[in-house]
Coordinates of C-alpha atoms and ligand atoms in Angstrom, one line a residue:
X1 CA 83.5 86.4 97.3
X2 CA 82.5 82.8 98.1
X3 CA 79.7 84.2 100.4
X4 CA 76.1 84.8 99.4
X5 CA 75.3 88.3 98.4
X6 CA 72.2 90.5 97.6
X7 CA 71.6 88.9 94.3
X8 CA 71.2 85.5 95.9
X9 CA 68.2 86.5 98.0
X10 CA 64.6 87.6 97.3
X11 CA 63.9 90.8 99.3
X12 CA 60.5 91.9 97.9
X13 CA 58.2 92.9 100.9
X14 CA 60.8 91.5 103.4
X15 CA 62.1 93.4 106.4
X16 CA 65.9 93.6 105.7
X17 CA 68.3 94.6 108.5
X18 CA 71.3 96.1 106.6
X19 CA 74.5 96.8 108.6
X20 CA 76.2 99.7 107.1
X21 CA 79.3 101.6 108.1
X22 CA 78.2 105.2 108.5
X23 CA 81.1 106.0 110.9
X24 CA 81.9 109.2 109.1
X25 CA 84.3 111.9 110.2
X26 CA 82.6 115.1 111.6
X27 CA 83.6 118.6 112.5
X28 CA 83.4 119.7 116.1
X29 CA 80.0 121.3 115.2
X30 CA 78.8 117.9 114.0
X31 CA 78.9 118.5 110.2
X32 CA 80.0 115.5 108.1
X33 CA 83.4 116.3 106.6
X34 CA 83.7 113.2 104.4
X35 CA 80.7 111.2 103.2
X36 CA 82.6 108.5 101.3
X37 CA 81.3 105.7 103.5
X38 CA 77.7 106.8 103.0
X39 CA 78.1 107.1 99.2
X40 CA 79.8 103.7 99.2
X41 CA 76.7 102.0 100.8
X42 CA 74.3 103.5 98.2
X43 CA 74.4 100.6 95.7
X44 CA 73.2 98.2 98.4
X45 CA 70.5 100.6 99.7
X46 CA 69.2 101.4 96.2
X47 CA 69.1 97.7 95.3
X48 CA 67.0 97.1 98.4
X49 CA 64.7 100.0 97.6
X50 CA 64.2 99.1 94.0
X51 CA 63.5 95.5 94.9
X52 CA 60.8 96.4 97.3
X53 CA 62.5 95.6 100.6
X54 CA 61.6 97.4 103.9
X55 CA 65.1 98.5 104.6
X56 CA 66.2 98.9 108.2
X57 CA 69.7 100.4 108.3
X58 CA 71.9 99.9 111.4
X59 CA 75.3 101.5 112.0
X60 CA 77.6 102.8 114.7
X61 CA 79.2 106.2 114.9
X62 CA 82.3 107.0 117.0
X63 CA 83.0 105.5 120.3
X64 CA 80.1 106.6 122.6
X65 CA 79.9 105.6 126.2
X66 CA 76.2 104.9 126.5
X67 CA 73.7 107.4 124.9
X68 CA 75.8 110.4 123.8
X69 CA 73.9 113.0 121.8
X70 CA 77.2 114.1 120.1
X71 CA 77.2 110.7 118.4
X72 CA 73.6 110.7 117.0
X73 CA 73.2 109.5 113.5
X74 CA 70.9 112.5 112.7
X75 CA 73.4 114.3 110.3
X76 CA 73.8 110.9 108.6
X77 CA 70.1 110.5 108.1
X78 CA 69.9 114.0 106.6
X79 CA 72.9 113.4 104.2
X80 CA 71.5 110.0 103.2
X81 CA 68.1 111.4 102.4
X82 CA 69.7 114.0 100.1
X83 CA 71.9 111.4 98.4
X84 CA 68.9 109.1 97.8
X85 CA 66.5 111.8 97.0
X86 CA 64.2 110.1 99.4
X87 CA 63.2 110.6 103.1
X88 CA 65.1 108.4 105.5
X89 CA 63.6 108.6 109.0
X90 CA 66.0 108.3 111.9
X91 CA 64.4 106.3 114.8
X92 CA 65.2 107.5 118.4
X93 CA 66.6 104.0 119.3
X94 CA 67.8 100.8 117.7
X95 CA 65.6 98.3 119.7
X96 CA 62.4 98.5 121.7
X97 CA 58.7 99.2 121.3
X98 CA 58.9 102.4 119.4
X99 CA 61.3 100.9 116.8
X100 CA 59.0 97.8 116.4
X101 CA 56.0 100.0 115.9
X102 CA 57.7 102.1 113.2
X103 CA 58.9 99.0 111.4
X104 CA 55.4 97.5 111.5
X105 CA 54.2 100.6 109.6
X106 CA 56.8 100.3 106.8
X107 CA 55.8 99.8 103.2
X108 CA 58.0 98.1 100.5
X109 CA 60.7 100.5 99.3
X110 CA 60.8 102.4 102.7
X111 CA 64.1 103.1 104.4
X112 CA 64.6 103.6 108.2
X113 CA 67.8 104.3 110.0
X114 CA 68.2 103.0 113.6
X115 CA 69.9 105.3 116.1
X116 CA 73.6 104.6 116.8
X117 CA 73.9 100.9 117.8
X118 CA 76.9 101.6 120.0
X119 CA 74.7 103.6 122.4
X120 CA 74.3 100.1 123.9
X121 CA 77.5 98.5 125.3
X122 CA 75.9 95.2 124.4
X123 CA 76.8 95.9 120.8
X124 CA 80.5 95.7 121.2
X125 CA 80.2 92.9 123.8
X126 CA 78.3 90.9 121.2
X127 CA 75.6 90.2 123.8
X128 CA 73.4 87.3 122.6
X129 CA 70.2 88.8 124.0
X130 CA 70.8 92.2 122.4
X131 CA 71.7 90.5 119.1
X132 CA 68.5 88.5 119.2
X133 CA 66.5 91.7 119.8
X134 CA 68.1 93.4 116.8
X135 CA 67.5 90.3 114.7
X136 CA 63.9 90.1 115.7
X137 CA 63.3 93.4 113.8
X138 CA 63.8 91.7 110.4
X139 CA 63.4 88.7 108.2
X140 CA 66.8 88.9 106.4
X141 CA 70.3 90.4 107.2
X142 CA 72.7 92.1 104.8
X143 CA 76.2 93.1 106.0
X144 CA 77.7 95.9 103.9
X145 CA 79.9 97.3 106.7
X146 CA 83.3 96.2 105.5
X147 CA 84.9 98.8 107.8
X148 CA 83.6 96.9 110.9
X149 CA 83.8 93.4 109.6
X150 CA 87.0 92.7 111.6
X151 CA 84.9 93.0 114.8
X152 CA 82.5 90.3 116.1
X153 CA 79.8 92.6 117.4
X154 CA 76.1 92.1 117.9
X155 CA 75.2 93.9 114.7
X156 CA 78.0 92.3 112.6
X157 CA 78.1 88.7 114.0
X158 CA 75.5 88.1 116.7
X159 CA 72.5 88.7 114.5
X160 CA 73.7 86.1 112.0
X161 CA 72.8 83.4 114.5
X162 CA 69.1 84.3 114.0
X163 CA 68.7 85.5 110.4
X164 CA 69.7 84.4 106.9
X165 CA 72.8 86.6 106.3
X166 CA 74.4 87.7 103.1
X167 CA 77.0 90.4 102.0
X168 CA 76.1 93.7 100.4
X169 CA 77.7 95.2 97.2
X170 CA 80.4 97.2 99.1
X171 CA 81.3 94.2 101.1
X172 CA 81.7 92.1 97.9
X173 CA 83.7 94.9 96.2
X174 CA 86.1 95.2 99.1
X175 CA 86.6 91.4 99.4
X176 CA 87.0 91.0 95.7
X177 CA 89.7 93.7 95.2
X178 CA 91.7 92.9 98.4
X179 CA 91.2 89.1 97.9
X180 CA 92.4 89.0 94.2
X181 CA 95.4 91.2 95.1
X182 CA 96.5 88.5 97.6
X183 CA 95.5 85.3 95.7
X184 CA 96.1 86.3 92.1
X185 CA 98.1 89.5 91.9
X186 CA 99.2 90.8 88.6
X187 CA 103.0 90.8 89.0
X188 CA 105.3 92.4 90.0
X189 CA 103.3 92.7 93.2
X190 CA 104.5 95.7 95.3
X191 CA 103.3 96.5 98.8
X192 CA 104.0 99.8 100.5
X193 CA 103.8 100.1 104.3
X194 CA 104.2 103.3 106.3
X195 CA 102.7 104.9 109.3
X196 CA 104.0 105.2 112.8
X197 CA 104.6 101.9 114.5
X198 CA 106.2 98.6 113.6
X199 CA 104.1 97.0 116.3
X200 CA 100.9 97.6 114.4
X201 CA 102.3 96.2 111.1
X202 CA 104.2 93.1 112.3
X203 CA 101.5 90.6 111.2
X204 CA 101.0 92.3 107.8
X205 CA 104.8 92.4 107.1
X206 CA 105.1 88.7 108.0
X207 CA 102.2 87.9 105.6
X208 CA 103.1 90.2 102.7
X209 CA 106.8 89.4 102.7
X210 CA 106.0 85.9 101.5
X211 CA 103.7 87.1 98.8
X212 CA 105.1 90.3 97.3
X213 CA 108.0 90.8 94.8
X214 CA 108.9 94.1 96.5
X215 CA 108.1 95.4 100.0
X216 CA 108.6 99.1 100.4
X217 CA 108.8 100.4 104.0
X218 CA 108.7 104.1 104.7
X219 CA 107.1 106.4 107.3
X220 CA 107.9 106.4 111.0
X221 CA 108.2 102.6 111.1
X222 CA 111.2 102.6 108.7
X223 CA 113.5 104.1 111.4
X224 CA 113.4 100.9 113.6
X225 CA 114.6 99.0 110.5
X226 CA 117.4 101.5 110.0
X227 CA 118.4 101.2 113.6
X228 CA 118.3 97.4 113.3
X229 CA 120.9 97.8 110.5
X230 CA 123.1 99.6 113.0
X231 CA 122.4 103.1 111.8
X232 CA 122.0 106.1 114.2
X233 CA 118.5 107.5 113.9
X234 CA 118.7 110.5 116.3
X235 CA 115.3 111.3 117.8
X236 CA 113.3 109.5 115.0
X237 CA 110.5 107.1 116.0
X238 CA 111.9 103.9 117.5
X239 CA 110.0 100.8 118.4
X240 CA 112.7 99.3 120.5
X241 CA 110.8 96.2 121.4
X242 CA 110.6 95.2 117.8
X243 CA 114.3 95.6 116.8
X244 CA 114.7 91.8 116.8
X245 CA 111.7 91.4 114.5
X246 CA 113.2 93.9 112.1
X247 CA 116.6 92.2 112.2
X248 CA 114.9 88.9 111.3
X249 CA 113.0 90.4 108.4
X250 CA 116.2 92.2 107.2
X251 CA 118.1 88.9 107.4
X252 CA 115.6 87.0 105.3
X253 CA 114.0 89.5 102.9
X254 CA 117.0 89.9 100.6
X255 CA 116.5 92.5 97.9
X256 CA 112.7 92.3 98.2
X257 CA 112.8 94.9 100.9
X258 CA 113.3 98.6 100.0
X259 CA 114.1 101.1 102.8
X260 CA 114.8 104.8 102.7
X261 CA 118.3 106.0 101.6
X262 CA 117.7 109.6 102.5
X263 CA 115.1 111.3 104.6
X264 CA 113.8 114.8 105.5
X265 CA 114.9 115.5 109.0
X266 CA 113.7 118.2 111.4
X267 CA 114.9 119.7 114.7
X268 CA 111.5 119.8 116.3
X269 CA 108.2 117.9 116.4
X270 CA 105.6 119.7 114.2
X271 CA 102.7 118.5 116.4
X272 CA 104.4 120.3 119.4
X273 CA 105.7 123.5 117.9
X274 CA 103.9 123.9 114.5
X275 CA 105.5 123.3 111.2
X276 CA 106.7 126.9 110.7
X277 CA 109.0 126.4 113.7
X278 CA 110.5 123.2 112.3
X279 CA 113.8 123.6 110.5
X280 CA 114.2 120.9 107.9
X281 CA 117.1 119.3 105.9
X282 CA 117.7 116.4 103.6
X283 CA 120.0 113.8 105.2
X284 CA 121.4 110.5 104.2
X285 CA 120.2 107.7 106.5
X286 CA 123.9 107.3 107.4
X287 CA 124.0 110.9 108.6
X288 CA 121.0 111.6 111.0
X289 CA 122.2 114.0 113.8
X290 CA 121.6 112.9 117.3
X291 CA 119.1 115.6 118.1
X292 CA 117.1 115.6 114.8
X293 CA 114.3 113.3 113.7
X294 CA 113.3 111.8 110.4
X295 CA 109.9 113.1 109.3
X296 CA 109.5 112.1 105.7
X297 CA 111.4 110.2 102.9
X298 CA 113.9 112.2 100.9
X299 CA 114.2 112.8 97.1
X300 CA 116.5 109.9 96.3
X301 CA 114.1 107.6 98.2
X302 CA 111.1 109.0 96.4
X303 CA 112.9 108.2 93.1
X304 CA 113.8 104.7 94.2
X305 CA 110.3 103.9 95.5
X306 CA 108.6 105.5 92.5
X307 CA 110.7 103.4 90.1
X308 CA 109.5 100.2 91.9
X309 CA 105.9 101.4 91.6
X310 CA 106.3 102.3 87.9
X311 CA 107.1 98.7 86.9
X312 CA 104.5 97.1 89.2
X313 CA 101.4 95.1 88.1
X314 CA 99.7 95.4 91.5
X315 CA 100.4 97.9 94.3
X316 CA 98.8 97.7 97.8
X317 CA 99.5 100.7 100.1
X318 CA 98.9 101.1 103.8
X319 CA 100.4 104.0 105.8
X320 CA 101.9 107.4 105.0
X321 CA 105.6 108.0 104.2
X322 CA 105.9 110.9 106.7
X323 CA 104.1 113.2 109.0
X324 CA 101.9 114.0 106.1
X325 CA 99.5 116.1 108.3
X326 CA 102.0 119.0 107.7
X327 CA 102.9 120.1 104.2
X328 CA 106.6 120.2 104.9
X329 CA 106.5 116.5 105.5
X330 CA 103.9 115.4 103.0
X331 CA 106.0 115.4 99.9
X332 CA 106.9 111.7 100.2
X333 CA 103.3 110.6 100.6
X334 CA 102.2 112.9 97.8
X335 CA 104.9 111.7 95.4
X336 CA 104.1 108.1 95.9
X337 CA 100.3 108.8 95.4
X338 CA 101.3 110.4 92.1
X339 CA 103.5 107.4 91.2
X340 CA 100.6 105.1 91.8
X341 CA 98.2 107.4 89.8
X342 CA 100.6 107.3 86.8
X343 CA 101.6 103.6 87.1
X344 CA 99.0 101.7 85.1
X345 CA 99.1 99.1 87.9
X346 CA 96.1 97.8 89.9
X347 CA 96.3 100.1 92.8
X348 CA 94.7 99.3 96.1
X349 CA 94.7 101.8 99.0
X350 CA 94.1 100.1 102.4
X351 CA 91.9 102.7 104.1
X352 CA 92.8 104.9 107.0
X353 CA 95.5 107.7 106.7
X354 CA 96.7 106.6 103.2
X355 CA 93.2 106.7 101.8
X356 CA 92.6 110.1 103.3
X357 CA 95.9 111.3 101.9
X358 CA 95.3 110.0 98.4
X359 CA 91.9 111.6 98.3
X360 CA 93.1 114.9 99.8
X361 CA 95.9 115.1 97.3
X362 CA 93.5 114.8 94.4
X363 CA 94.4 111.3 93.2
X364 CA 91.4 109.4 94.6
X365 CA 89.8 108.8 91.2
X366 CA 93.0 107.5 89.8
X367 CA 93.1 104.5 92.1
X368 CA 91.6 101.1 91.3
X369 CA 90.2 100.7 94.8
X370 CA 90.3 102.7 98.0
X371 CA 89.1 100.6 100.9
X372 CA 86.6 102.1 103.3
X373 CA 88.1 100.1 106.2
X374 CA 91.6 100.8 107.5
X375 CA 91.6 98.2 110.3
X376 CA 89.5 95.7 108.4
X377 CA 91.7 95.9 105.3
X378 CA 94.9 95.5 107.4
X379 CA 93.5 92.4 109.1
X380 CA 92.4 91.0 105.7
X381 CA 96.0 91.6 104.4
X382 CA 97.3 89.9 107.5
X383 CA 95.4 86.8 106.3
X384 CA 93.1 86.9 109.3
X385 CA 89.5 85.7 108.9
X386 CA 87.1 88.7 109.4
X387 CA 84.3 87.6 111.8
X388 CA 81.7 89.7 110.0
X389 CA 82.5 87.9 106.8
X390 CA 82.9 84.4 108.2
X391 CA 79.4 84.7 109.7
X392 CA 77.7 85.2 106.2
X393 CA 76.1 82.2 104.4
X394 CA 78.4 80.3 102.0
X395 CA 77.5 80.4 98.3
X396 CA 77.1 76.6 98.1
Ligands
AMP401 P1 99.5 104.7 111.3 O1 98.2 105.0 112.1 O2 100.3 103.7 112.0 O3 99.2 104.4 109.8 O4 100.3 106.0 111.4 C1 99.9 107.2 110.8 C2 100.7 108.3 111.4 O5 102.1 108.0 111.3 C3 100.4 109.7 110.9 O6 99.8 110.4 111.9 C4 101.8 110.2 110.6 O7 102.0 111.5 111.1 C5 102.7 109.3 111.4 N1 104.1 109.2 110.8 C6 104.4 108.9 109.6 N2 105.7 109.0 109.4 C7 106.3 109.5 110.6 C8 107.6 109.8 111.0 N3 108.6 109.8 110.2 N4 107.7 110.3 112.3 C9 106.6 110.3 113.1 N5 105.4 110.0 112.7 C10 105.2 109.6 111.5

């Protein structure tokens, strides 16, 4: 990372505003179901504590419309206190008199958590006055929220106009892994893209196709490519507006591009009828019946994709190979996770559904890096500058 990080600043006795990404999944009852993002922020927080900073943590949770009790950071404060073995007080707000008074009473080594910054619409609007108020709470700013770095919000970008701003350890780790995969990949460099829509992955396909040795496309988005080749895809997902884009990629990609040869088809949508009610079959991509849809990659495709992964030096993966939420259609995603785990390649999972799948399937600790930011890692792979990173101070 060519940006300043924690090691480049002296934090002893200073008030440090640390933007973290505590946007964790929760059950309907409000229990945290996955604390990966809290755990991932610990190296930065413990550095600040051990170096005598007064640490003021700021995060968003969910998409509240104004103050919404359901989106309080209370469960996060409790989990963080347990993980740190140290009391982390949640303040009732993120700006204002009460917050200022609490910060004035802090001692070096103390940690406070501000209440959900998105209770203020000014956060996402990157309102300059709101950013200034947030910044006025501290002497220094550390951004460790990679998962939100693709958004120019008050707490990720606005505050940097008022405070010396550096990256935290998680931010650096994410940028180092994703960055070196793109700039200096160990070859062969294989990218795997899946998920539902071509539309969401156009920019990343355009970028990766110029850099990789092999681009594997599976999941729902593969069917628009198959259709673009003139095949009948039945009721499979089709992104009709992007057929021309797929034709252009097919015309230029040569043997770099790997698509499914066979798929698991079903006569019903598992989200609508439940998976028990779905009949399934293996079908060649040349033989998808009009009233069936493709819901996972088939065994020959798993073998073909796994062979490409086996010989890879670097693999970057974003998006599941099928409707992996249901076990009948999760085999493709599971098999590729296993292929990555056994590959010996540098393996980078680009957040979101693929990260959840890899962890759920028990291969999390076999991967080189699992990104904490789905949207942010996708934008990074697209080659777009991330506003939350651009805003940090340069190293030199
Ligand atoms: P994305 O957010 O674009 O990465 O897409 C993830 C979603 O794609 C998951 O909810 C999957 O169920 C869905 N998906 C993957 N493969 C298929 C498919 N063949 N048909 C329909 N949906 C799919």
